[in-house]
Amino acid sequence: MSVNISYVLVAYNEPWRADELARLVVELRPGIRTVQVNDGQAALRVCRKQPPSFLIADGELAQLDARNLLLELRSHQATRLVPAVVISARVDGASVRAVRPLSPKAYLKKPYSMRDLRVRLNALLPGARTVSTQAASATGALSDFLNRMRSNNAGAPVMDSVQVAVAACTQADDWDLVVLKSKLSADPQITARLVSIANSAGQHHRAVCKTLGQALPRLGVRRALNLTLQLAVQNNASLSDPRLNHQAASSTSCAQRAADLAYWLAGRLKLDTELCYTAGLLHNIGELALLRSLQEWLDSGSELTEDEILCALRERSASFGSALRVRWRIPLRLRQLIAGFYSLGAEVFTREVLVLNVTGSLLRLPLSSPIDELLQDRAVRLLRLDKAILERARRERA
């Protein structure tokens, strides 16, 4: 089906910036018409005369800023569905919450990177995506791209349920820590980032945060919500490719099963349930971070086969996860538990590490296989788990 494209409106305070953005639009969509204005009132007049197919708006437009411009556009039938990108210096939680109900396609931060902006606009502009020689040479082969992204990625996508909760928080001011934890505790990305930020922001504290329940009181409701909002509006916080989105849903479901099973086992053994839950939830965050990077590859205009997706997941998930946990300074004890999910090393380990190892073994054991196969596992023997509790654990898994 053809797309009826009128023109792309670039509304930016600085004329040279408006010209730069207009040239980028034409580079990505050769032949498309662009219109440039340098204040919000001029943008509104142009839109009312003829609605654009797409709007790129400076968040701090003179006379009528991007938020109020969108408010005006959304209140009139002819312009209420105009897709827009806002580029703003204001990325605090309050500013993001104010604009989010107006449904911008993206809310980007100043100063922007032309490379990143090219990727975003190529994915969002109407019309067929283009792959320029410049973009292709910058991206290179998939293997080279993933090598770069391993140490320079944004982490996992944010779950749809958290996206909904974030939208709901714009309508309510009475959230407390208990409610907030219940909304966020199933999301690996939010959990990992808030734990990381809480430790970074609280270096004067002696105790190290290792769980979401420990991080939230240190951050407070308002700051935790602001941080969550910022994470939810980042590039590719939601995966647009159906194949990647399906894989992410499967990985997230696996993370939740691991978290719930580790929590149950830890509870039976009177160990740290929250810590074991967190380790289970984060054990495969590398898979999710890799999928988000593959979405960036697609957004650059490159192609991706099903075999390439599966090969990347098989060969690179572990390295993505390791690099991410180190870069975000996830506490060492939590990292040890996550490593224990996969194998036990020769070093001294805690009973919680053994719980994660048993959790991994139970999840890897086919449901059709007899539970007796696990009775001689090292972690099972050290925890003195009998067949009855393993059977119960398998039922919990199911």
mmCIF file of C-alpha atoms in Angstrom:
data_model
loop_
_atom_site.group_PDB
_atom_site.id
_atom_site.type_symbol
_atom_site.label_atom_id
_atom_site.label_comp_id
_atom_site.label_asym_id
_atom_site.label_seq_id
_atom_site.Cartn_x
_atom_site.Cartn_y
_atom_site.Cartn_z
ATOM 1 C CA MET A 1 0.000 0.000 0.000
ATOM 2 C CA SER A 2 1.461 3.391 -0.972
ATOM 3 C CA VAL A 3 1.933 6.092 1.615
ATOM 4 C CA ASN A 4 0.576 9.553 0.819
ATOM 5 C CA ILE A 5 3.417 11.872 1.836
ATOM 6 C CA SER A 6 2.826 15.615 1.838
ATOM 7 C CA TYR A 7 5.976 17.069 3.386
ATOM 8 C CA VAL A 8 8.166 16.895 6.493
ATOM 9 C CA LEU A 9 8.109 19.957 8.727
ATOM 10 C CA VAL A 10 11.306 20.814 10.607
ATOM 11 C CA ALA A 11 10.637 23.341 13.377
ATOM 12 C CA TYR A 12 13.883 24.348 15.076
ATOM 13 C CA ASN A 13 15.063 27.533 16.764
ATOM 14 C CA GLU A 14 18.458 27.683 15.053
ATOM 15 C CA PRO A 15 18.120 28.000 11.240
ATOM 16 C CA TRP A 16 21.368 26.117 10.618
ATOM 17 C CA ARG A 17 20.110 23.223 12.742
ATOM 18 C CA ALA A 18 16.812 23.211 10.864
ATOM 19 C CA ASP A 19 18.736 23.085 7.597
ATOM 20 C CA GLU A 20 20.952 20.260 8.890
ATOM 21 C CA LEU A 21 17.904 18.216 9.895
ATOM 22 C CA ALA A 22 16.122 18.913 6.601
ATOM 23 C CA ARG A 23 19.169 17.713 4.657
ATOM 24 C CA LEU A 24 19.243 14.552 6.755
ATOM 25 C CA VAL A 25 15.558 13.913 5.967
ATOM 26 C CA VAL A 26 16.208 14.274 2.229
ATOM 27 C CA GLU A 27 19.248 12.004 2.501
ATOM 28 C CA LEU A 28 17.084 9.311 4.097
ATOM 29 C CA ARG A 29 14.067 9.860 1.818
ATOM 30 C CA PRO A 30 15.355 11.201 -1.525
ATOM 31 C CA GLY A 31 12.827 13.435 -3.246
ATOM 32 C CA ILE A 32 10.763 14.179 -0.150
ATOM 33 C CA ARG A 33 9.730 17.810 0.347
ATOM 34 C CA THR A 34 10.780 19.585 3.539
ATOM 35 C CA VAL A 35 9.616 22.863 5.085
ATOM 36 C CA GLN A 36 11.667 24.723 7.704
ATOM 37 C CA VAL A 37 10.429 27.167 10.348
ATOM 38 C CA ASN A 38 12.177 28.655 13.368
ATOM 39 C CA ASP A 39 9.438 29.178 15.952
ATOM 40 C CA GLY A 40 6.376 27.385 17.266
ATOM 41 C CA GLN A 41 3.753 29.834 16.038
ATOM 42 C CA ALA A 42 5.106 29.588 12.490
ATOM 43 C CA ALA A 43 5.010 25.790 12.773
ATOM 44 C CA LEU A 44 1.378 25.911 13.885
ATOM 45 C CA ARG A 45 0.396 28.175 10.988
ATOM 46 C CA VAL A 46 2.061 25.868 8.458
ATOM 47 C CA CYS A 47 0.394 22.787 9.962
ATOM 48 C CA ARG A 48 -3.045 24.383 9.888
ATOM 49 C CA LYS A 49 -2.587 25.345 6.258
ATOM 50 C CA GLN A 50 -1.584 21.807 5.282
ATOM 51 C CA PRO A 51 -0.845 19.013 7.803
ATOM 52 C CA PRO A 52 2.638 17.563 7.368
ATOM 53 C CA SER A 53 3.323 13.839 7.048
ATOM 54 C CA PHE A 54 5.922 14.166 9.808
ATOM 55 C CA LEU A 55 7.101 16.800 12.286
ATOM 56 C CA ILE A 56 10.558 17.260 13.834
ATOM 57 C CA ALA A 57 10.253 19.804 16.643
ATOM 58 C CA ASP A 58 12.754 21.573 18.855
ATOM 59 C CA GLY A 59 11.608 21.027 22.443
ATOM 60 C CA GLU A 60 12.429 24.639 23.292
ATOM 61 C CA LEU A 61 10.820 26.351 20.287
ATOM 62 C CA ALA A 62 10.376 30.094 20.714
ATOM 63 C CA GLN A 63 6.815 31.492 21.086
ATOM 64 C CA LEU A 64 5.251 28.009 21.321
ATOM 65 C CA ASP A 65 7.388 25.131 22.623
ATOM 66 C CA ALA A 66 7.087 21.568 21.328
ATOM 67 C CA ARG A 67 4.714 20.446 24.075
ATOM 68 C CA ASN A 68 2.255 23.269 23.472
ATOM 69 C CA LEU A 69 2.622 22.901 19.716
ATOM 70 C CA LEU A 70 1.666 19.221 19.997
ATOM 71 C CA LEU A 71 -1.169 20.129 22.345
ATOM 72 C CA GLU A 72 -2.578 22.450 19.693
ATOM 73 C CA LEU A 73 -2.127 19.882 16.921
ATOM 74 C CA ARG A 74 -3.763 17.075 18.915
ATOM 75 C CA SER A 75 -6.818 19.238 19.639
ATOM 76 C CA HIS A 76 -7.786 19.608 15.954
ATOM 77 C CA GLN A 77 -9.101 16.768 13.790
ATOM 78 C CA ALA A 78 -6.959 17.593 10.750
ATOM 79 C CA THR A 79 -3.675 17.512 12.661
ATOM 80 C CA ARG A 80 -4.336 15.247 15.653
ATOM 81 C CA LEU A 81 -2.514 12.244 14.121
ATOM 82 C CA VAL A 82 0.574 14.040 12.796
ATOM 83 C CA PRO A 83 3.579 11.867 13.839
ATOM 84 C CA ALA A 84 6.254 13.874 15.625
ATOM 85 C CA VAL A 85 9.753 13.630 17.055
ATOM 86 C CA VAL A 86 10.711 16.036 19.842
ATOM 87 C CA ILE A 87 14.370 16.936 20.446
ATOM 88 C CA SER A 88 14.724 18.593 23.832
ATOM 89 C CA ALA A 89 17.277 19.639 26.431
ATOM 90 C CA ARG A 90 14.686 18.807 29.111
ATOM 91 C CA VAL A 91 14.815 15.062 29.785
ATOM 92 C CA ASP A 92 13.863 15.073 33.454
ATOM 93 C CA GLY A 93 10.911 12.932 34.472
ATOM 94 C CA ALA A 94 8.457 15.829 34.762
ATOM 95 C CA SER A 95 9.201 17.044 31.224
ATOM 96 C CA VAL A 96 8.903 13.555 29.754
ATOM 97 C CA ARG A 97 5.623 12.947 31.608
ATOM 98 C CA ALA A 98 4.220 16.220 30.285
ATOM 99 C CA VAL A 99 4.852 15.279 26.647
ATOM 100 C CA ARG A 100 4.198 11.539 26.715
ATOM 101 C CA PRO A 101 0.342 11.769 26.660
ATOM 102 C CA LEU A 102 0.689 13.721 23.389
ATOM 103 C CA SER A 103 2.136 10.565 21.751
ATOM 104 C CA PRO A 104 5.395 11.679 20.122
ATOM 105 C CA LYS A 105 7.060 8.904 18.135
ATOM 106 C CA ALA A 106 10.298 9.660 19.969
ATOM 107 C CA TYR A 107 11.578 12.056 22.629
ATOM 108 C CA LEU A 108 15.281 12.662 22.032
ATOM 109 C CA LYS A 109 17.927 14.420 24.066
ATOM 110 C CA LYS A 110 20.021 17.448 23.102
ATOM 111 C CA PRO A 111 22.745 17.517 21.991
ATOM 112 C CA TYR A 112 21.904 14.752 19.565
ATOM 113 C CA SER A 113 24.328 12.484 17.723
ATOM 114 C CA MET A 114 23.844 12.668 13.955
ATOM 115 C CA ARG A 115 24.656 8.963 13.686
ATOM 116 C CA ASP A 116 21.998 8.025 16.243
ATOM 117 C CA LEU A 117 19.497 10.491 14.813
ATOM 118 C CA ARG A 118 20.003 9.037 11.328
ATOM 119 C CA VAL A 119 19.100 5.598 12.677
ATOM 120 C CA ARG A 120 16.004 6.870 14.503
ATOM 121 C CA LEU A 121 14.670 8.938 11.615
ATOM 122 C CA ASN A 122 15.316 6.173 9.100
ATOM 123 C CA ALA A 123 13.052 3.948 11.193
ATOM 124 C CA LEU A 124 10.345 6.583 11.766
ATOM 125 C CA LEU A 125 10.040 8.720 8.619
ATOM 126 C CA PRO A 126 7.225 7.853 6.192
ATOM 127 C CA GLY A 127 8.204 6.028 3.027
ATOM 128 C CA ALA A 128 10.636 3.210 2.300
ATOM 129 C CA ARG A 129 13.831 3.065 4.329
ATOM 130 C CA THR A 130 17.074 3.702 2.494
ATOM 131 C CA VAL A 131 20.518 2.270 3.030
ATOM 132 C CA SER A 132 23.071 4.896 2.033
ATOM 133 C CA THR A 133 26.689 4.061 1.269
ATOM 134 C CA GLN A 134 27.677 6.126 4.281
ATOM 135 C CA ALA A 135 25.306 4.234 6.577
ATOM 136 C CA ALA A 136 26.392 0.871 5.211
ATOM 137 C CA SER A 137 30.100 1.607 5.664
ATOM 138 C CA ALA A 138 29.490 2.981 9.159
ATOM 139 C CA THR A 139 27.563 -0.111 10.157
ATOM 140 C CA GLY A 140 29.801 -2.679 8.517
ATOM 141 C CA ALA A 141 29.205 -6.404 8.792
ATOM 142 C CA LEU A 142 26.870 -7.737 11.455
ATOM 143 C CA SER A 143 29.756 -9.370 13.308
ATOM 144 C CA ASP A 144 31.703 -6.108 13.501
ATOM 145 C CA PHE A 145 28.583 -4.244 14.572
ATOM 146 C CA LEU A 146 27.896 -6.679 17.413
ATOM 147 C CA ASN A 147 31.533 -6.539 18.501
ATOM 148 C CA ARG A 148 31.137 -2.787 18.938
ATOM 149 C CA MET A 149 27.744 -3.065 20.602
ATOM 150 C CA ARG A 150 28.949 -5.612 23.157
ATOM 151 C CA SER A 151 30.583 -2.865 25.215
ATOM 152 C CA ASN A 152 28.352 -0.007 24.096
ATOM 153 C CA ASN A 153 24.683 -0.975 24.269
ATOM 154 C CA ALA A 154 21.709 0.359 26.228
ATOM 155 C CA GLY A 155 20.831 -2.987 27.792
ATOM 156 C CA ALA A 156 17.521 -4.821 27.534
ATOM 157 C CA PRO A 157 14.193 -3.576 26.169
ATOM 158 C CA VAL A 158 11.585 -2.452 28.695
ATOM 159 C CA MET A 159 8.582 -4.737 29.152
ATOM 160 C CA ASP A 160 5.200 -3.678 27.756
ATOM 161 C CA SER A 161 3.661 -3.945 31.232
ATOM 162 C CA VAL A 162 6.160 -1.401 32.535
ATOM 163 C CA GLN A 163 5.423 0.866 29.584
ATOM 164 C CA VAL A 164 1.733 0.734 30.602
ATOM 165 C CA ALA A 165 2.618 1.378 34.252
ATOM 166 C CA VAL A 166 4.765 4.336 33.242
ATOM 167 C CA ALA A 167 1.845 5.783 31.305
ATOM 168 C CA ALA A 168 -0.405 5.260 34.332
ATOM 169 C CA CYS A 169 1.989 7.089 36.621
ATOM 170 C CA THR A 170 1.416 10.274 34.625
ATOM 171 C CA GLN A 171 -2.171 10.195 35.873
ATOM 172 C CA ALA A 172 -1.451 9.548 39.571
ATOM 173 C CA ASP A 173 0.691 11.174 42.233
ATOM 174 C CA ASP A 174 0.146 8.765 45.124
ATOM 175 C CA TRP A 175 2.356 5.808 44.262
ATOM 176 C CA ASP A 176 4.288 4.332 47.171
ATOM 177 C CA LEU A 177 7.319 2.054 47.216
ATOM 178 C CA VAL A 178 5.269 -1.123 47.615
ATOM 179 C CA VAL A 179 3.091 -0.379 44.579
ATOM 180 C CA LEU A 180 6.088 0.758 42.533
ATOM 181 C CA LYS A 181 8.006 -2.423 43.329
ATOM 182 C CA SER A 182 5.042 -4.575 42.286
ATOM 183 C CA LYS A 183 4.917 -2.779 38.912
ATOM 184 C CA LEU A 184 8.649 -2.940 38.175
ATOM 185 C CA SER A 185 9.877 -6.159 39.789
ATOM 186 C CA ALA A 186 9.357 -8.380 36.727
ATOM 187 C CA ASP A 187 11.455 -6.205 34.401
ATOM 188 C CA PRO A 188 15.161 -7.177 34.112
ATOM 189 C CA GLN A 189 16.237 -3.862 32.558
ATOM 190 C CA ILE A 190 14.550 -1.651 35.140
ATOM 191 C CA THR A 191 15.749 -3.842 38.016
ATOM 192 C CA ALA A 192 19.367 -3.876 36.859
ATOM 193 C CA ARG A 193 19.523 -0.153 36.102
ATOM 194 C CA LEU A 194 17.867 0.987 39.338
ATOM 195 C CA VAL A 195 20.144 -1.283 41.401
ATOM 196 C CA SER A 196 23.153 0.088 39.520
ATOM 197 C CA ILE A 197 22.092 3.729 39.891
ATOM 198 C CA ALA A 198 21.186 3.314 43.569
ATOM 199 C CA ASN A 199 24.694 2.081 44.291
ATOM 200 C CA SER A 200 26.266 4.847 42.227
ATOM 201 C CA ALA A 201 24.160 7.551 43.875
ATOM 202 C CA GLY A 202 24.634 6.151 47.369
ATOM 203 C CA GLN A 203 28.379 5.695 47.555
ATOM 204 C CA HIS A 204 28.365 7.235 51.026
ATOM 205 C CA HIS A 205 26.211 4.338 52.207
ATOM 206 C CA ARG A 206 28.057 1.365 53.630
ATOM 207 C CA ALA A 207 25.469 -1.200 52.485
ATOM 208 C CA VAL A 208 25.428 -2.254 48.826
ATOM 209 C CA CYS A 209 22.064 -2.532 47.058
ATOM 210 C CA LYS A 210 21.631 -5.924 45.430
ATOM 211 C CA THR A 211 17.867 -6.020 44.836
ATOM 212 C CA LEU A 212 15.112 -3.733 43.610
ATOM 213 C CA GLY A 213 13.598 -3.773 47.103
ATOM 214 C CA GLN A 214 16.847 -2.323 48.488
ATOM 215 C CA ALA A 215 17.319 0.176 45.645
ATOM 216 C CA LEU A 216 13.870 1.798 45.701
ATOM 217 C CA PRO A 217 13.998 3.233 49.264
ATOM 218 C CA ARG A 218 17.411 4.716 48.509
ATOM 219 C CA LEU A 219 16.206 6.343 45.296
ATOM 220 C CA GLY A 220 12.738 7.308 46.518
ATOM 221 C CA VAL A 221 9.493 7.083 44.561
ATOM 222 C CA ARG A 222 9.902 10.297 42.568
ATOM 223 C CA ARG A 223 13.455 9.647 41.396
ATOM 224 C CA ALA A 224 12.769 5.971 40.662
ATOM 225 C CA LEU A 225 9.772 6.969 38.538
ATOM 226 C CA ASN A 226 11.780 9.623 36.699
ATOM 227 C CA LEU A 227 14.541 7.126 35.958
ATOM 228 C CA THR A 228 12.026 4.541 34.783
ATOM 229 C CA LEU A 229 10.415 7.095 32.484
ATOM 230 C CA GLN A 230 13.782 7.940 30.956
ATOM 231 C CA LEU A 231 14.546 4.259 30.375
ATOM 232 C CA ALA A 232 11.104 3.663 28.851
ATOM 233 C CA VAL A 233 11.485 6.382 26.185
ATOM 234 C CA GLN A 234 14.999 5.461 25.083
ATOM 235 C CA ASN A 235 15.710 4.273 21.564
ATOM 236 C CA ASN A 236 14.339 0.745 21.067
ATOM 237 C CA ALA A 237 12.986 0.442 24.606
ATOM 238 C CA SER A 238 10.294 -1.462 22.687
ATOM 239 C CA LEU A 239 11.339 -3.792 19.858
ATOM 240 C CA SER A 240 9.481 -3.104 16.605
ATOM 241 C CA ASP A 241 10.617 -6.204 14.697
ATOM 242 C CA PRO A 242 8.109 -9.047 15.360
ATOM 243 C CA ARG A 243 10.810 -11.748 15.358
ATOM 244 C CA LEU A 244 12.957 -9.928 17.897
ATOM 245 C CA ASN A 245 9.925 -9.021 19.970
ATOM 246 C CA HIS A 246 8.881 -12.691 20.069
ATOM 247 C CA GLN A 247 12.370 -13.750 21.159
ATOM 248 C CA ALA A 248 12.415 -11.037 23.823
ATOM 249 C CA ALA A 249 9.055 -12.203 25.180
ATOM 250 C CA SER A 250 10.410 -15.755 25.402
ATOM 251 C CA SER A 251 13.609 -14.603 27.151
ATOM 252 C CA THR A 252 11.647 -12.450 29.583
ATOM 253 C CA SER A 253 9.331 -15.368 30.384
ATOM 254 C CA CYS A 254 12.369 -17.569 31.040
ATOM 255 C CA ALA A 255 13.837 -14.903 33.337
ATOM 256 C CA GLN A 256 10.580 -14.764 35.305
ATOM 257 C CA ARG A 257 10.442 -18.551 35.684
ATOM 258 C CA ALA A 258 14.027 -18.563 36.958
ATOM 259 C CA ALA A 259 13.305 -15.725 39.382
ATOM 260 C CA ASP A 260 10.178 -17.363 40.778
ATOM 261 C CA LEU A 261 11.810 -20.783 41.131
ATOM 262 C CA ALA A 262 14.939 -19.369 42.796
ATOM 263 C CA TYR A 263 12.722 -17.394 45.184
ATOM 264 C CA TRP A 264 10.740 -20.538 46.062
ATOM 265 C CA LEU A 265 13.839 -22.683 46.652
ATOM 266 C CA ALA A 266 15.498 -19.983 48.748
ATOM 267 C CA GLY A 267 12.348 -19.692 50.836
ATOM 268 C CA ARG A 268 12.267 -23.433 51.467
ATOM 269 C CA LEU A 269 15.878 -23.293 52.665
ATOM 270 C CA LYS A 270 15.407 -20.062 54.664
ATOM 271 C CA LEU A 271 17.914 -18.152 52.537
ATOM 272 C CA ASP A 272 17.854 -14.664 50.979
ATOM 273 C CA THR A 273 14.771 -14.922 48.753
ATOM 274 C CA GLU A 274 14.969 -11.415 47.248
ATOM 275 C CA LEU A 275 18.604 -11.838 46.277
ATOM 276 C CA CYS A 276 17.923 -15.190 44.636
ATOM 277 C CA TYR A 277 14.897 -13.749 42.825
ATOM 278 C CA THR A 278 16.999 -10.882 41.447
ATOM 279 C CA ALA A 279 19.766 -13.193 40.244
ATOM 280 C CA GLY A 280 17.224 -15.406 38.495
ATOM 281 C CA LEU A 281 15.604 -12.390 36.853
ATOM 282 C CA LEU A 282 18.928 -11.065 35.542
ATOM 283 C CA HIS A 283 20.519 -14.356 34.513
ATOM 284 C CA ASN A 284 19.758 -13.889 30.791
ATOM 285 C CA ILE A 285 19.811 -10.099 30.472
ATOM 286 C CA GLY A 286 22.584 -10.547 27.886
ATOM 287 C CA GLU A 287 20.071 -12.187 25.516
ATOM 288 C CA LEU A 288 17.736 -9.240 25.886
ATOM 289 C CA ALA A 289 20.510 -6.673 25.396
ATOM 290 C CA LEU A 290 21.619 -8.520 22.274
ATOM 291 C CA LEU A 291 18.079 -8.468 20.854
ATOM 292 C CA ARG A 292 17.884 -4.723 21.410
ATOM 293 C CA SER A 293 21.195 -4.292 19.574
ATOM 294 C CA LEU A 294 19.865 -6.389 16.685
ATOM 295 C CA GLN A 295 16.906 -3.998 16.504
ATOM 296 C CA GLU A 296 19.390 -1.136 16.103
ATOM 297 C CA TRP A 297 21.020 -3.086 13.269
ATOM 298 C CA LEU A 298 17.657 -3.341 11.522
ATOM 299 C CA ASP A 299 16.881 0.323 12.174
ATOM 300 C CA SER A 300 20.086 1.288 10.375
ATOM 301 C CA GLY A 301 18.526 -0.158 7.206
ATOM 302 C CA SER A 302 20.341 -3.493 7.279
ATOM 303 C CA GLU A 303 18.742 -6.910 6.955
ATOM 304 C CA LEU A 304 18.652 -9.821 9.378
ATOM 305 C CA THR A 305 17.703 -13.439 8.754
ATOM 306 C CA GLU A 306 16.157 -15.826 11.272
ATOM 307 C CA ASP A 307 19.364 -17.900 11.239
ATOM 308 C CA GLU A 308 21.454 -14.816 12.020
ATOM 309 C CA ILE A 309 19.227 -14.003 14.994
ATOM 310 C CA LEU A 310 19.506 -17.525 16.412
ATOM 311 C CA CYS A 311 23.258 -17.696 15.758
ATOM 312 C CA ALA A 312 23.837 -14.362 17.511
ATOM 313 C CA LEU A 313 21.767 -15.472 20.504
ATOM 314 C CA ARG A 314 23.659 -18.735 20.733
ATOM 315 C CA GLU A 315 27.148 -17.291 20.361
ATOM 316 C CA ARG A 316 26.997 -13.802 21.883
ATOM 317 C CA SER A 317 24.411 -13.674 24.678
ATOM 318 C CA ALA A 318 26.855 -14.685 27.414
ATOM 319 C CA SER A 319 29.464 -12.085 26.448
ATOM 320 C CA PHE A 320 26.826 -9.343 26.178
ATOM 321 C CA GLY A 321 25.573 -10.216 29.665
ATOM 322 C CA SER A 322 29.040 -10.286 31.221
ATOM 323 C CA ALA A 323 30.031 -6.961 29.685
ATOM 324 C CA LEU A 324 26.762 -5.359 30.758
ATOM 325 C CA ARG A 325 26.985 -6.486 34.374
ATOM 326 C CA VAL A 326 30.552 -5.208 34.666
ATOM 327 C CA ARG A 327 29.808 -1.886 32.940
ATOM 328 C CA TRP A 328 26.787 -1.257 35.159
ATOM 329 C CA ARG A 329 28.807 -2.280 38.223
ATOM 330 C CA ILE A 330 26.286 -4.870 39.310
ATOM 331 C CA PRO A 331 27.405 -5.935 42.837
ATOM 332 C CA LEU A 332 29.911 -8.783 42.879
ATOM 333 C CA ARG A 333 27.767 -11.034 45.056
ATOM 334 C CA LEU A 334 24.855 -10.711 42.651
ATOM 335 C CA ARG A 335 27.156 -11.451 39.703
ATOM 336 C CA GLN A 336 28.400 -14.567 41.467
ATOM 337 C CA LEU A 337 24.843 -15.820 41.864
ATOM 338 C CA ILE A 338 24.115 -15.185 38.186
ATOM 339 C CA ALA A 339 27.260 -17.080 37.197
ATOM 340 C CA GLY A 340 26.168 -19.907 39.510
ATOM 341 C CA PHE A 341 22.992 -20.330 37.432
ATOM 342 C CA TYR A 342 25.182 -21.764 34.658
ATOM 343 C CA SER A 343 27.987 -23.545 36.519
ATOM 344 C CA LEU A 344 29.860 -23.887 39.794
ATOM 345 C CA GLY A 345 33.507 -22.890 39.781
ATOM 346 C CA ALA A 346 36.267 -24.074 42.067
ATOM 347 C CA GLU A 347 35.982 -21.062 44.378
ATOM 348 C CA VAL A 348 34.126 -20.981 47.694
ATOM 349 C CA PHE A 349 30.446 -20.236 47.131
ATOM 350 C CA THR A 350 27.398 -19.457 49.232
ATOM 351 C CA ARG A 351 24.226 -21.497 49.620
ATOM 352 C CA GLU A 352 22.419 -18.879 47.526
ATOM 353 C CA VAL A 353 24.816 -19.645 44.652
ATOM 354 C CA LEU A 354 23.886 -23.313 45.019
ATOM 355 C CA VAL A 355 20.198 -22.368 44.846
ATOM 356 C CA LEU A 356 20.785 -20.577 41.539
ATOM 357 C CA ASN A 357 22.703 -23.575 40.209
ATOM 358 C CA VAL A 358 19.865 -25.941 41.112
ATOM 359 C CA THR A 359 17.410 -23.477 39.546
ATOM 360 C CA GLY A 360 19.373 -23.572 36.292
ATOM 361 C CA SER A 361 19.547 -27.366 36.333
ATOM 362 C CA LEU A 362 15.806 -27.683 36.944
ATOM 363 C CA LEU A 363 14.965 -25.293 34.110
ATOM 364 C CA ARG A 364 17.308 -27.074 31.695
ATOM 365 C CA LEU A 365 15.942 -30.543 32.567
ATOM 366 C CA PRO A 366 13.203 -31.554 30.096
ATOM 367 C CA LEU A 367 9.859 -32.049 31.815
ATOM 368 C CA SER A 368 9.749 -35.567 30.358
ATOM 369 C CA SER A 369 13.048 -36.557 32.025
ATOM 370 C CA PRO A 370 13.018 -38.242 35.470
ATOM 371 C CA ILE A 371 13.985 -35.984 38.352
ATOM 372 C CA ASP A 372 16.408 -38.679 39.530
ATOM 373 C CA GLU A 373 18.890 -37.333 36.969
ATOM 374 C CA LEU A 374 19.495 -34.354 39.284
ATOM 375 C CA LEU A 375 19.997 -36.252 42.538
ATOM 376 C CA GLN A 376 23.741 -36.589 41.988
ATOM 377 C CA ASP A 377 24.273 -32.950 41.007
ATOM 378 C CA ARG A 378 26.887 -31.299 43.177
ATOM 379 C CA ALA A 379 24.632 -28.398 44.204
ATOM 380 C CA VAL A 380 21.726 -30.732 44.988
ATOM 381 C CA ARG A 381 23.937 -32.853 47.240
ATOM 382 C CA LEU A 382 25.496 -29.870 49.006
ATOM 383 C CA LEU A 383 22.049 -28.419 49.741
ATOM 384 C CA ARG A 384 20.823 -31.883 50.780
ATOM 385 C CA LEU A 385 17.762 -31.664 48.605
ATOM 386 C CA ASP A 386 15.775 -34.879 48.365
ATOM 387 C CA LYS A 387 13.664 -36.198 45.514
ATOM 388 C CA ALA A 388 10.433 -34.923 47.055
ATOM 389 C CA ILE A 389 11.527 -31.281 47.154
ATOM 390 C CA LEU A 390 12.951 -31.507 43.626
ATOM 391 C CA GLU A 391 9.604 -32.837 42.406
ATOM 392 C CA ARG A 392 7.837 -29.978 44.151
ATOM 393 C CA ALA A 393 10.298 -27.522 42.615
ATOM 394 C CA ARG A 394 9.572 -28.915 39.173
ATOM 395 C CA ARG A 395 5.847 -28.409 39.777
ATOM 396 C CA GLU A 396 6.621 -24.813 40.795
ATOM 397 C CA ARG A 397 8.540 -24.404 37.555
ATOM 398 C CA ALA A 398 5.549 -25.642 35.546
#
